mmCIF file of N, CA and C in Angstrom:
data_model
loop_
_atom_site.group_PDB
_atom_site.id
_atom_site.type_symbol
_atom_site.label_atom_id
_atom_site.label_comp_id
_atom_site.label_asym_id
_atom_site.label_seq_id
_atom_site.Cartn_x
_atom_site.Cartn_y
_atom_site.Cartn_z
ATOM 1 N N MET A 1 6.327 177.578 2.607
ATOM 2 C CA MET A 1 7.308 178.623 2.401
ATOM 3 C C MET A 1 7.775 179.191 3.728
ATOM 4 N N ALA A 2 9.061 179.352 3.878
ATOM 5 C CA ALA A 2 9.645 179.834 5.114
ATOM 6 C C ALA A 2 9.500 181.347 5.271
ATOM 7 N N THR A 3 9.299 181.744 6.479
ATOM 8 C CA THR A 3 9.240 183.207 6.748
ATOM 9 C C THR A 3 10.675 183.764 6.707
ATOM 10 N N LYS A 4 10.777 185.109 6.683
ATOM 11 C CA LYS A 4 12.056 185.727 6.689
ATOM 12 C C LYS A 4 12.846 185.351 7.953
ATOM 13 N N ARG A 5 12.189 185.342 9.092
ATOM 14 C CA ARG A 5 12.849 184.965 10.327
ATOM 15 C C ARG A 5 13.325 183.491 10.302
ATOM 16 N N GLN A 6 12.490 182.584 9.796
ATOM 17 C CA GLN A 6 12.922 181.205 9.686
ATOM 18 C C GLN A 6 14.172 181.073 8.784
ATOM 19 N N THR A 7 14.204 181.813 7.735
ATOM 20 C CA THR A 7 15.326 181.802 6.804
ATOM 21 C C THR A 7 16.584 182.319 7.495
ATOM 22 N N GLU A 8 16.434 183.404 8.245
ATOM 23 C CA GLU A 8 17.535 184.002 8.988
ATOM 24 C C GLU A 8 18.022 183.039 10.080
ATOM 25 N N ILE A 9 17.128 182.336 10.732
ATOM 26 C CA ILE A 9 17.547 181.352 11.782
ATOM 27 C C ILE A 9 18.332 180.228 11.125
ATOM 28 N N ALA A 10 17.833 179.728 10.012
ATOM 29 C CA ALA A 10 18.570 178.629 9.325
ATOM 30 C C ALA A 10 19.934 179.066 8.883
ATOM 31 N N LYS A 11 20.059 180.270 8.358
ATOM 32 C CA LYS A 11 21.342 180.765 7.928
ATOM 33 C C LYS A 11 22.286 180.996 9.107
ATOM 34 N N ALA A 12 21.801 181.510 10.227
ATOM 35 C CA ALA A 12 22.584 181.737 11.375
ATOM 36 C C ALA A 12 23.104 180.388 11.962
ATOM 37 N N LEU A 13 22.242 179.381 11.970
ATOM 38 C CA LEU A 13 22.633 178.074 12.463
ATOM 39 C C LEU A 13 23.692 177.414 11.541
ATOM 40 N N ARG A 14 23.494 177.536 10.245
ATOM 41 C CA ARG A 14 24.448 176.979 9.310
ATOM 42 C C ARG A 14 25.799 177.648 9.399
ATOM 43 N N ASN A 15 25.814 178.949 9.659
ATOM 44 C CA ASN A 15 27.037 179.668 9.790
ATOM 45 C C ASN A 15 27.731 179.337 11.130
ATOM 46 N N LEU A 16 26.933 179.113 12.169
ATOM 47 C CA LEU A 16 27.512 178.826 13.487
ATOM 48 C C LEU A 16 28.008 177.356 13.617
ATOM 49 N N THR A 17 27.240 176.431 13.071
ATOM 50 C CA THR A 17 27.624 175.034 13.189
ATOM 51 C C THR A 17 27.405 174.330 11.847
ATOM 52 N N PRO A 18 28.394 174.423 10.960
ATOM 53 C CA PRO A 18 28.239 173.862 9.619
ATOM 54 C C PRO A 18 28.069 172.346 9.561
ATOM 55 N N MET A 19 28.512 171.635 10.619
ATOM 56 C CA MET A 19 28.447 170.153 10.548
ATOM 57 C C MET A 19 27.379 169.599 11.516
ATOM 58 N N ILE A 20 26.433 170.396 11.919
ATOM 59 C CA ILE A 20 25.336 169.908 12.777
ATOM 60 C C ILE A 20 24.497 168.867 11.984
ATOM 61 N N PRO A 21 24.200 167.725 12.603
ATOM 62 C CA PRO A 21 23.346 166.767 11.910
ATOM 63 C C PRO A 21 21.950 167.357 11.629
ATOM 64 N N PHE A 22 21.347 166.926 10.528
ATOM 65 C CA PHE A 22 20.074 167.485 10.095
ATOM 66 C C PHE A 22 18.998 167.475 11.177
ATOM 67 N N ASN A 23 18.838 166.292 11.828
ATOM 68 C CA ASN A 23 17.774 166.177 12.812
ATOM 69 C C ASN A 23 18.015 167.104 14.020
ATOM 70 N N GLU A 24 19.296 167.292 14.365
ATOM 71 C CA GLU A 24 19.620 168.191 15.511
ATOM 72 C C GLU A 24 19.352 169.639 15.044
ATOM 73 N N ALA A 25 19.673 169.976 13.794
ATOM 74 C CA ALA A 25 19.427 171.299 13.273
ATOM 75 C C ALA A 25 17.987 171.650 13.312
ATOM 76 N N GLU A 26 17.122 170.673 12.933
ATOM 77 C CA GLU A 26 15.725 170.921 12.945
ATOM 78 C C GLU A 26 15.203 171.237 14.378
ATOM 79 N N ASP A 27 15.738 170.489 15.362
ATOM 80 C CA ASP A 27 15.349 170.723 16.751
ATOM 81 C C ASP A 27 15.755 172.120 17.210
ATOM 82 N N VAL A 28 16.967 172.547 16.876
ATOM 83 C CA VAL A 28 17.503 173.833 17.246
ATOM 84 C C VAL A 28 16.691 174.937 16.563
ATOM 85 N N LYS A 29 16.408 174.775 15.284
ATOM 86 C CA LYS A 29 15.643 175.798 14.573
ATOM 87 C C LYS A 29 14.224 175.915 15.189
ATOM 88 N N ARG A 30 13.666 174.796 15.596
ATOM 89 C CA ARG A 30 12.323 174.859 16.220
ATOM 90 C C ARG A 30 12.376 175.606 17.551
ATOM 91 N N LEU A 31 13.399 175.355 18.331
ATOM 92 C CA LEU A 31 13.604 176.117 19.589
ATOM 93 C C LEU A 31 13.806 177.587 19.342
ATOM 94 N N ALA A 32 14.640 177.914 18.351
ATOM 95 C CA ALA A 32 14.971 179.302 18.099
ATOM 96 C C ALA A 32 13.791 180.095 17.519
ATOM 97 N N ALA A 33 12.835 179.412 16.992
ATOM 98 C CA ALA A 33 11.682 180.075 16.382
ATOM 99 C C ALA A 33 10.508 180.307 17.366
ATOM 100 N N GLN A 34 10.706 179.876 18.634
ATOM 101 C CA GLN A 34 9.603 180.014 19.591
ATOM 102 C C GLN A 34 9.227 181.478 19.779
ATOM 103 N N PRO A 35 7.957 181.734 20.078
ATOM 104 C CA PRO A 35 7.486 183.133 20.227
ATOM 105 C C PRO A 35 8.228 183.927 21.258
ATOM 106 N N HIS A 36 8.627 183.332 22.396
ATOM 107 C CA HIS A 36 9.283 184.151 23.450
ATOM 108 C C HIS A 36 10.702 184.520 23.118
ATOM 109 N N LEU A 37 11.238 184.003 21.998
ATOM 110 C CA LEU A 37 12.564 184.421 21.522
ATOM 111 C C LEU A 37 12.500 185.405 20.331
ATOM 112 N N ARG A 38 11.283 185.707 19.932
ATOM 113 C CA ARG A 38 11.106 186.550 18.725
ATOM 114 C C ARG A 38 11.686 187.918 18.840
ATOM 115 N N SER A 39 11.812 188.435 20.080
ATOM 116 C CA SER A 39 12.353 189.782 20.231
ATOM 117 C C SER A 39 13.886 189.805 20.069
ATOM 118 N N LEU A 40 14.513 188.670 20.094
ATOM 119 C CA LEU A 40 15.962 188.599 19.976
ATOM 120 C C LEU A 40 16.397 188.486 18.499
ATOM 121 N N PRO A 41 17.567 188.987 18.147
ATOM 122 C CA PRO A 41 18.049 188.791 16.780
ATOM 123 C C PRO A 41 18.231 187.298 16.480
ATOM 124 N N PRO A 42 17.999 186.804 15.290
ATOM 125 C CA PRO A 42 18.174 185.416 14.959
ATOM 126 C C PRO A 42 19.464 184.776 15.452
ATOM 127 N N PRO A 43 20.634 185.431 15.255
ATOM 128 C CA PRO A 43 21.827 184.782 15.738
ATOM 129 C C PRO A 43 21.883 184.547 17.255
ATOM 130 N N VAL A 44 21.266 185.445 17.981
ATOM 131 C CA VAL A 44 21.216 185.289 19.481
ATOM 132 C C VAL A 44 20.233 184.155 19.827
ATOM 133 N N SER A 45 19.087 184.105 19.205
ATOM 134 C CA SER A 45 18.125 183.069 19.533
ATOM 135 C C SER A 45 18.683 181.669 19.087
ATOM 136 N N VAL A 46 19.455 181.643 18.007
ATOM 137 C CA VAL A 46 20.112 180.409 17.551
ATOM 138 C C VAL A 46 21.136 179.977 18.566
ATOM 139 N N TRP A 47 21.971 180.868 19.012
ATOM 140 C CA TRP A 47 23.023 180.509 19.974
ATOM 141 C C TRP A 47 22.399 179.956 21.281
ATOM 142 N N LEU A 48 21.428 180.705 21.795
ATOM 143 C CA LEU A 48 20.772 180.239 23.050
ATOM 144 C C LEU A 48 20.102 178.857 22.863
ATOM 145 N N SER A 49 19.459 178.669 21.706
ATOM 146 C CA SER A 49 18.752 177.440 21.423
ATOM 147 C C SER A 49 19.723 176.312 21.240
ATOM 148 N N LEU A 50 20.820 176.592 20.540
ATOM 149 C CA LEU A 50 21.846 175.566 20.295
ATOM 150 C C LEU A 50 22.443 175.091 21.599
ATOM 151 N N VAL A 51 22.831 176.006 22.455
ATOM 152 C CA VAL A 51 23.437 175.632 23.745
ATOM 153 C C VAL A 51 22.463 174.917 24.631
ATOM 154 N N ALA A 52 21.198 175.375 24.634
ATOM 155 C CA ALA A 52 20.185 174.698 25.470
ATOM 156 C C ALA A 52 19.892 173.293 24.921
ATOM 157 N N HIS A 53 19.805 173.175 23.638
ATOM 158 C CA HIS A 53 19.569 171.856 23.055
ATOM 159 C C HIS A 53 20.696 170.878 23.430
ATOM 160 N N ILE A 54 21.903 171.306 23.223
ATOM 161 C CA ILE A 54 23.074 170.413 23.564
ATOM 162 C C ILE A 54 23.061 170.082 25.066
ATOM 163 N N ARG A 55 22.811 171.106 25.863
ATOM 164 C CA ARG A 55 22.826 170.911 27.334
ATOM 165 C C ARG A 55 21.795 169.843 27.741
ATOM 166 N N HIS A 56 20.624 169.876 27.211
ATOM 167 C CA HIS A 56 19.565 168.956 27.617
ATOM 168 C C HIS A 56 19.614 167.575 26.950
ATOM 169 N N VAL A 57 20.196 167.524 25.733
ATOM 170 C CA VAL A 57 20.173 166.278 24.967
ATOM 171 C C VAL A 57 21.515 165.537 25.057
ATOM 172 N N HIS A 58 22.597 166.245 25.169
ATOM 173 C CA HIS A 58 23.942 165.597 25.088
ATOM 174 C C HIS A 58 24.741 165.619 26.360
ATOM 175 N N THR A 59 24.195 166.065 27.447
ATOM 176 C CA THR A 59 24.935 166.132 28.709
ATOM 177 C C THR A 59 24.082 165.584 29.859
ATOM 178 N N ASP A 60 24.690 165.484 31.011
ATOM 179 C CA ASP A 60 24.030 165.035 32.218
ATOM 180 C C ASP A 60 23.370 166.178 32.995
ATOM 181 N N TYR A 61 23.121 167.310 32.331
ATOM 182 C CA TYR A 61 22.565 168.494 32.997
ATOM 183 C C TYR A 61 21.312 168.157 33.732
ATOM 184 N N ASP A 62 20.342 167.549 33.087
ATOM 185 C CA ASP A 62 19.046 167.274 33.758
ATOM 186 C C ASP A 62 19.202 166.358 34.952
ATOM 187 N N GLU A 63 20.126 165.377 34.842
ATOM 188 C CA GLU A 63 20.369 164.504 35.973
ATOM 189 C C GLU A 63 20.989 165.274 37.161
ATOM 190 N N LEU A 64 21.905 166.192 36.812
ATOM 191 C CA LEU A 64 22.505 167.021 37.880
ATOM 192 C C LEU A 64 21.455 167.875 38.550
ATOM 193 N N MET A 65 20.550 168.411 37.772
ATOM 194 C CA MET A 65 19.477 169.257 38.339
ATOM 195 C C MET A 65 18.563 168.368 39.242
ATOM 196 N N ASP A 66 18.249 167.164 38.756
ATOM 197 C CA ASP A 66 17.443 166.207 39.529
ATOM 198 C C ASP A 66 18.138 165.811 40.838
ATOM 199 N N ASP A 67 19.462 165.814 40.794
ATOM 200 C CA ASP A 67 20.267 165.439 41.986
ATOM 201 C C ASP A 67 20.394 166.568 42.985
ATOM 202 N N GLY A 68 19.849 167.742 42.655
ATOM 203 C CA GLY A 68 19.856 168.871 43.584
ATOM 204 C C GLY A 68 20.882 169.933 43.340
ATOM 205 N N TYR A 69 21.673 169.807 42.252
ATOM 206 C CA TYR A 69 22.617 170.857 41.935
ATOM 207 C C TYR A 69 21.844 172.105 41.480
ATOM 208 N N ASP A 70 22.371 173.280 41.826
ATOM 209 C CA ASP A 70 21.676 174.495 41.316
ATOM 210 C C ASP A 70 22.070 174.689 39.842
ATOM 211 N N ARG A 71 21.321 175.558 39.188
ATOM 212 C CA ARG A 71 21.439 175.771 37.772
ATOM 213 C C ARG A 71 22.876 176.157 37.352
ATOM 214 N N ASP A 72 23.507 177.099 38.124
ATOM 215 C CA ASP A 72 24.838 177.570 37.768
ATOM 216 C C ASP A 72 25.856 176.414 37.900
ATOM 217 N N ALA A 73 25.749 175.638 38.991
ATOM 218 C CA ALA A 73 26.678 174.529 39.170
ATOM 219 C C ALA A 73 26.531 173.477 38.091
ATOM 220 N N ALA A 74 25.276 173.129 37.819
ATOM 221 C CA ALA A 74 25.030 172.104 36.761
ATOM 222 C C ALA A 74 25.554 172.577 35.440
ATOM 223 N N ARG A 75 25.377 173.864 35.114
ATOM 224 C CA ARG A 75 25.864 174.405 33.833
ATOM 225 C C ARG A 75 27.365 174.370 33.786
ATOM 226 N N HIS A 76 28.020 174.683 34.937
ATOM 227 C CA HIS A 76 29.476 174.639 35.006
ATOM 228 C C HIS A 76 29.974 173.229 34.728
ATOM 229 N N PHE A 77 29.349 172.227 35.329
ATOM 230 C CA PHE A 77 29.768 170.860 35.205
ATOM 231 C C PHE A 77 29.642 170.335 33.760
ATOM 232 N N VAL A 78 28.702 170.827 32.999
ATOM 233 C CA VAL A 78 28.536 170.328 31.636
ATOM 234 C C VAL A 78 29.114 171.193 30.535
ATOM 235 N N MET A 79 29.764 172.254 30.917
ATOM 236 C CA MET A 79 30.354 173.149 29.891
ATOM 237 C C MET A 79 31.313 172.458 28.930
ATOM 238 N N ASP A 80 32.187 171.623 29.479
ATOM 239 C CA ASP A 80 33.150 170.913 28.609
ATOM 240 C C ASP A 80 32.438 169.948 27.668
ATOM 241 N N ASP A 81 31.372 169.335 28.125
ATOM 242 C CA ASP A 81 30.600 168.432 27.259
ATOM 243 C C ASP A 81 29.906 169.197 26.147
ATOM 244 N N ILE A 82 29.393 170.347 26.441
ATOM 245 C CA ILE A 82 28.761 171.182 25.442
ATOM 246 C C ILE A 82 29.813 171.615 24.393
ATOM 247 N N ASN A 83 30.935 172.083 24.878
ATOM 248 C CA ASN A 83 32.012 172.496 23.930
ATOM 249 C C ASN A 83 32.485 171.310 23.091
ATOM 250 N N ALA A 84 32.513 170.137 23.597
ATOM 251 C CA ALA A 84 32.926 168.958 22.807
ATOM 252 C C ALA A 84 31.948 168.747 21.640
ATOM 253 N N VAL A 85 30.671 168.882 21.903
ATOM 254 C CA VAL A 85 29.671 168.725 20.850
ATOM 255 C C VAL A 85 29.830 169.877 19.847
ATOM 256 N N LEU A 86 29.998 171.083 20.339
ATOM 257 C CA LEU A 86 30.177 172.231 19.423
ATOM 258 C C LEU A 86 31.416 172.019 18.561
ATOM 259 N N GLU A 87 32.448 171.510 19.109
ATOM 260 C CA GLU A 87 33.687 171.238 18.291
ATOM 261 C C GLU A 87 33.400 170.155 17.231
ATOM 262 N N ARG A 88 32.659 169.104 17.602
ATOM 263 C CA ARG A 88 32.333 168.063 16.588
ATOM 264 C C ARG A 88 31.529 168.659 15.423
ATOM 265 N N TRP A 89 30.677 169.630 15.754
ATOM 266 C CA TRP A 89 29.849 170.245 14.741
ATOM 267 C C TRP A 89 30.574 171.435 14.063
ATOM 268 N N GLN A 90 31.869 171.604 14.362
ATOM 269 C CA GLN A 90 32.700 172.650 13.812
ATOM 270 C C GLN A 90 32.142 174.076 14.061
ATOM 271 N N ALA A 91 31.669 174.245 15.277
ATOM 272 C CA ALA A 91 31.124 175.560 15.616
ATOM 273 C C ALA A 91 32.157 176.653 15.574
ATOM 274 N N THR A 92 31.693 177.821 15.239
ATOM 275 C CA THR A 92 32.590 178.996 15.160
ATOM 276 C C THR A 92 32.700 179.708 16.490
ATOM 277 N N ARG A 93 32.038 179.194 17.473
ATOM 278 C CA ARG A 93 31.987 179.776 18.808
ATOM 279 C C ARG A 93 31.871 178.677 19.861
ATOM 280 N N LEU A 94 32.494 178.836 21.003
ATOM 281 C CA LEU A 94 32.384 177.883 22.098
ATOM 282 C C LEU A 94 31.990 178.666 23.353
ATOM 283 N N LEU A 95 31.505 177.908 24.370
ATOM 284 C CA LEU A 95 31.243 178.509 25.671
ATOM 285 C C LEU A 95 32.609 178.796 26.321
ATOM 286 N N ASP A 96 32.720 179.946 27.000
ATOM 287 C CA ASP A 96 34.017 180.219 27.650
ATOM 288 C C ASP A 96 33.884 180.399 29.160
ATOM 289 N N GLY A 97 32.720 180.213 29.712
ATOM 290 C CA GLY A 97 32.518 180.318 31.127
ATOM 291 C C GLY A 97 32.265 181.704 31.683
ATOM 292 N N THR A 98 32.464 182.710 30.826
ATOM 293 C CA THR A 98 32.232 184.096 31.291
ATOM 294 C C THR A 98 30.841 184.596 30.875
ATOM 295 N N GLU A 99 30.208 183.803 30.032
ATOM 296 C CA GLU A 99 28.887 184.233 29.531
ATOM 297 C C GLU A 99 27.835 184.060 30.630
ATOM 298 N N THR A 100 26.880 184.915 30.595
ATOM 299 C CA THR A 100 25.759 184.755 31.506
ATOM 300 C C THR A 100 24.483 185.000 30.699
ATOM 301 N N ASP A 101 23.551 184.149 30.872
ATOM 302 C CA ASP A 101 22.269 184.330 30.195
ATOM 303 C C ASP A 101 21.123 184.438 31.206
ATOM 304 N N ALA A 102 21.420 184.956 32.417
ATOM 305 C CA ALA A 102 20.445 185.025 33.449
ATOM 306 C C ALA A 102 19.246 185.875 33.083
ATOM 307 N N ASN A 103 19.480 186.877 32.205
ATOM 308 C CA ASN A 103 18.367 187.790 31.857
ATOM 309 C C ASN A 103 17.780 187.441 30.505
ATOM 310 N N LEU A 104 18.238 186.364 29.883
ATOM 311 C CA LEU A 104 17.743 185.982 28.602
ATOM 312 C C LEU A 104 16.774 184.787 28.757
ATOM 313 N N PRO A 105 15.809 184.652 27.883
ATOM 314 C CA PRO A 105 14.920 183.534 27.994
ATOM 315 C C PRO A 105 15.595 182.199 27.705
ATOM 316 N N ASP A 106 15.177 181.167 28.415
ATOM 317 C CA ASP A 106 15.719 179.832 28.122
ATOM 318 C C ASP A 106 14.880 179.145 27.070
ATOM 319 N N PRO A 107 15.453 178.794 25.941
ATOM 320 C CA PRO A 107 14.655 178.240 24.851
ATOM 321 C C PRO A 107 13.929 176.929 25.256
ATOM 322 N N VAL A 108 14.548 176.129 26.095
ATOM 323 C CA VAL A 108 13.920 174.858 26.464
ATOM 324 C C VAL A 108 12.890 175.057 27.492
ATOM 325 N N GLU A 109 13.110 175.901 28.510
ATOM 326 C CA GLU A 109 12.150 176.108 29.562
ATOM 327 C C GLU A 109 10.964 176.945 29.107
ATOM 328 N N GLY A 110 11.129 177.779 28.136
ATOM 329 C CA GLY A 110 10.042 178.534 27.608
ATOM 330 C C GLY A 110 9.563 179.621 28.563
ATOM 331 N N GLU A 111 8.454 180.245 28.225
ATOM 332 C CA GLU A 111 7.961 181.362 28.999
ATOM 333 C C GLU A 111 7.363 180.900 30.342
ATOM 334 N N ASP A 112 6.759 179.716 30.332
ATOM 335 C CA ASP A 112 6.082 179.293 31.530
ATOM 336 C C ASP A 112 6.985 178.630 32.572
ATOM 337 N N GLY A 113 8.309 178.573 32.272
ATOM 338 C CA GLY A 113 9.248 178.009 33.225
ATOM 339 C C GLY A 113 9.261 176.504 33.297
ATOM 340 N N ASP A 114 8.554 175.814 32.416
ATOM 341 C CA ASP A 114 8.525 174.343 32.370
ATOM 342 C C ASP A 114 9.919 173.873 31.984
ATOM 343 N N ALA A 115 10.579 173.215 32.909
ATOM 344 C CA ALA A 115 11.982 172.823 32.663
ATOM 345 C C ALA A 115 12.037 171.441 32.020
ATOM 346 N N SER A 116 11.007 170.848 31.662
ATOM 347 C CA SER A 116 11.015 169.542 31.017
ATOM 348 C C SER A 116 11.156 169.673 29.495
ATOM 349 N N PRO A 117 12.397 169.432 28.956
ATOM 350 C CA PRO A 117 12.544 169.579 27.546
ATOM 351 C C PRO A 117 11.751 168.514 26.794
ATOM 352 N N PRO A 118 11.206 168.886 25.663
ATOM 353 C CA PRO A 118 10.473 167.914 24.895
ATOM 354 C C PRO A 118 11.378 166.748 24.439
ATOM 355 N N GLY A 119 10.882 165.522 24.639
ATOM 356 C CA GLY A 119 11.638 164.363 24.196
ATOM 357 C C GLY A 119 12.881 164.050 24.999
ATOM 358 N N ARG A 120 12.928 164.582 26.209
ATOM 359 C CA ARG A 120 14.138 164.425 27.042
ATOM 360 C C ARG A 120 14.532 162.949 27.188
ATOM 361 N N SER A 121 13.612 162.084 27.501
ATOM 362 C CA SER A 121 13.984 160.717 27.794
ATOM 363 C C SER A 121 14.236 159.885 26.522
ATOM 364 N N THR A 122 13.722 160.344 25.406
ATOM 365 C CA THR A 122 13.893 159.568 24.147
ATOM 366 C C THR A 122 14.803 160.205 23.157
ATOM 367 N N ALA A 123 15.363 161.322 23.505
ATOM 368 C CA ALA A 123 16.211 162.053 22.546
ATOM 369 C C ALA A 123 17.485 161.256 22.254
ATOM 370 N N PRO A 124 17.886 161.236 20.918
ATOM 371 C CA PRO A 124 19.101 160.571 20.583
ATOM 372 C C PRO A 124 20.297 161.216 21.272
ATOM 373 N N GLY A 125 21.152 160.466 21.848
ATOM 374 C CA GLY A 125 22.343 161.005 22.505
ATOM 375 C C GLY A 125 22.144 161.364 23.948
ATOM 376 N N ALA A 126 20.965 161.201 24.489
ATOM 377 C CA ALA A 126 20.673 161.561 25.835
ATOM 378 C C ALA A 126 21.543 160.735 26.777
ATOM 379 N N GLY A 127 22.125 161.411 27.730
ATOM 380 C CA GLY A 127 22.944 160.734 28.735
ATOM 381 C C GLY A 127 24.332 160.390 28.252
ATOM 382 N N ARG A 128 24.743 160.929 27.096
ATOM 383 C CA ARG A 128 26.071 160.613 26.596
ATOM 384 C C ARG A 128 27.126 161.522 27.162
ATOM 385 N N GLY A 129 26.736 162.581 27.874
ATOM 386 C CA GLY A 129 27.697 163.514 28.443
ATOM 387 C C GLY A 129 28.386 162.893 29.636
ATOM 388 N N ARG A 130 29.446 163.493 30.076
ATOM 389 C CA ARG A 130 30.156 163.034 31.212
ATOM 390 C C ARG A 130 29.902 163.975 32.383
ATOM 391 N N SER A 131 29.614 163.477 33.479
ATOM 392 C CA SER A 131 29.392 164.318 34.645
ATOM 393 C C SER A 131 30.702 164.728 35.236
ATOM 394 N N ARG A 132 30.744 165.907 35.805
ATOM 395 C CA ARG A 132 31.964 166.445 36.452
ATOM 396 C C ARG A 132 31.910 166.288 37.923
ATOM 397 N N ARG A 133 30.892 165.537 38.436
ATOM 398 C CA ARG A 133 30.735 165.338 39.856
ATOM 399 C C ARG A 133 31.875 164.448 40.375
ATOM 400 N N SER A 134 32.296 164.718 41.611
ATOM 401 C CA SER A 134 33.311 163.890 42.245
ATOM 402 C C SER A 134 32.703 163.076 43.331
#
């Protein structure tokens, strides 16, 4: 049986991205339910988790970071790729470049700062993003 928070997370995700594939939705819900996000309202934890999931699974973000780009530059370069996935999933919200989450927890990195997302190398769609590097 789902907890009240799990139910609220599922509802927030369904409202935000009605066409998200089931397996991707399960991954996002798992990220949004992490203990270090518990103090955030469900819609906020879902948004952060959704964007982090797409960033790490559907873009070249991790490769950019490995190549020495700083976090802000890497995020800038993958913003269009993230928005493309959000549009495919019929999201009701897109990244606009003015958002900052510097003071919010990163769902993928977690509390301990471990930047290795689970399943990074085997995730479906990994490396499908387009790099903005010149």
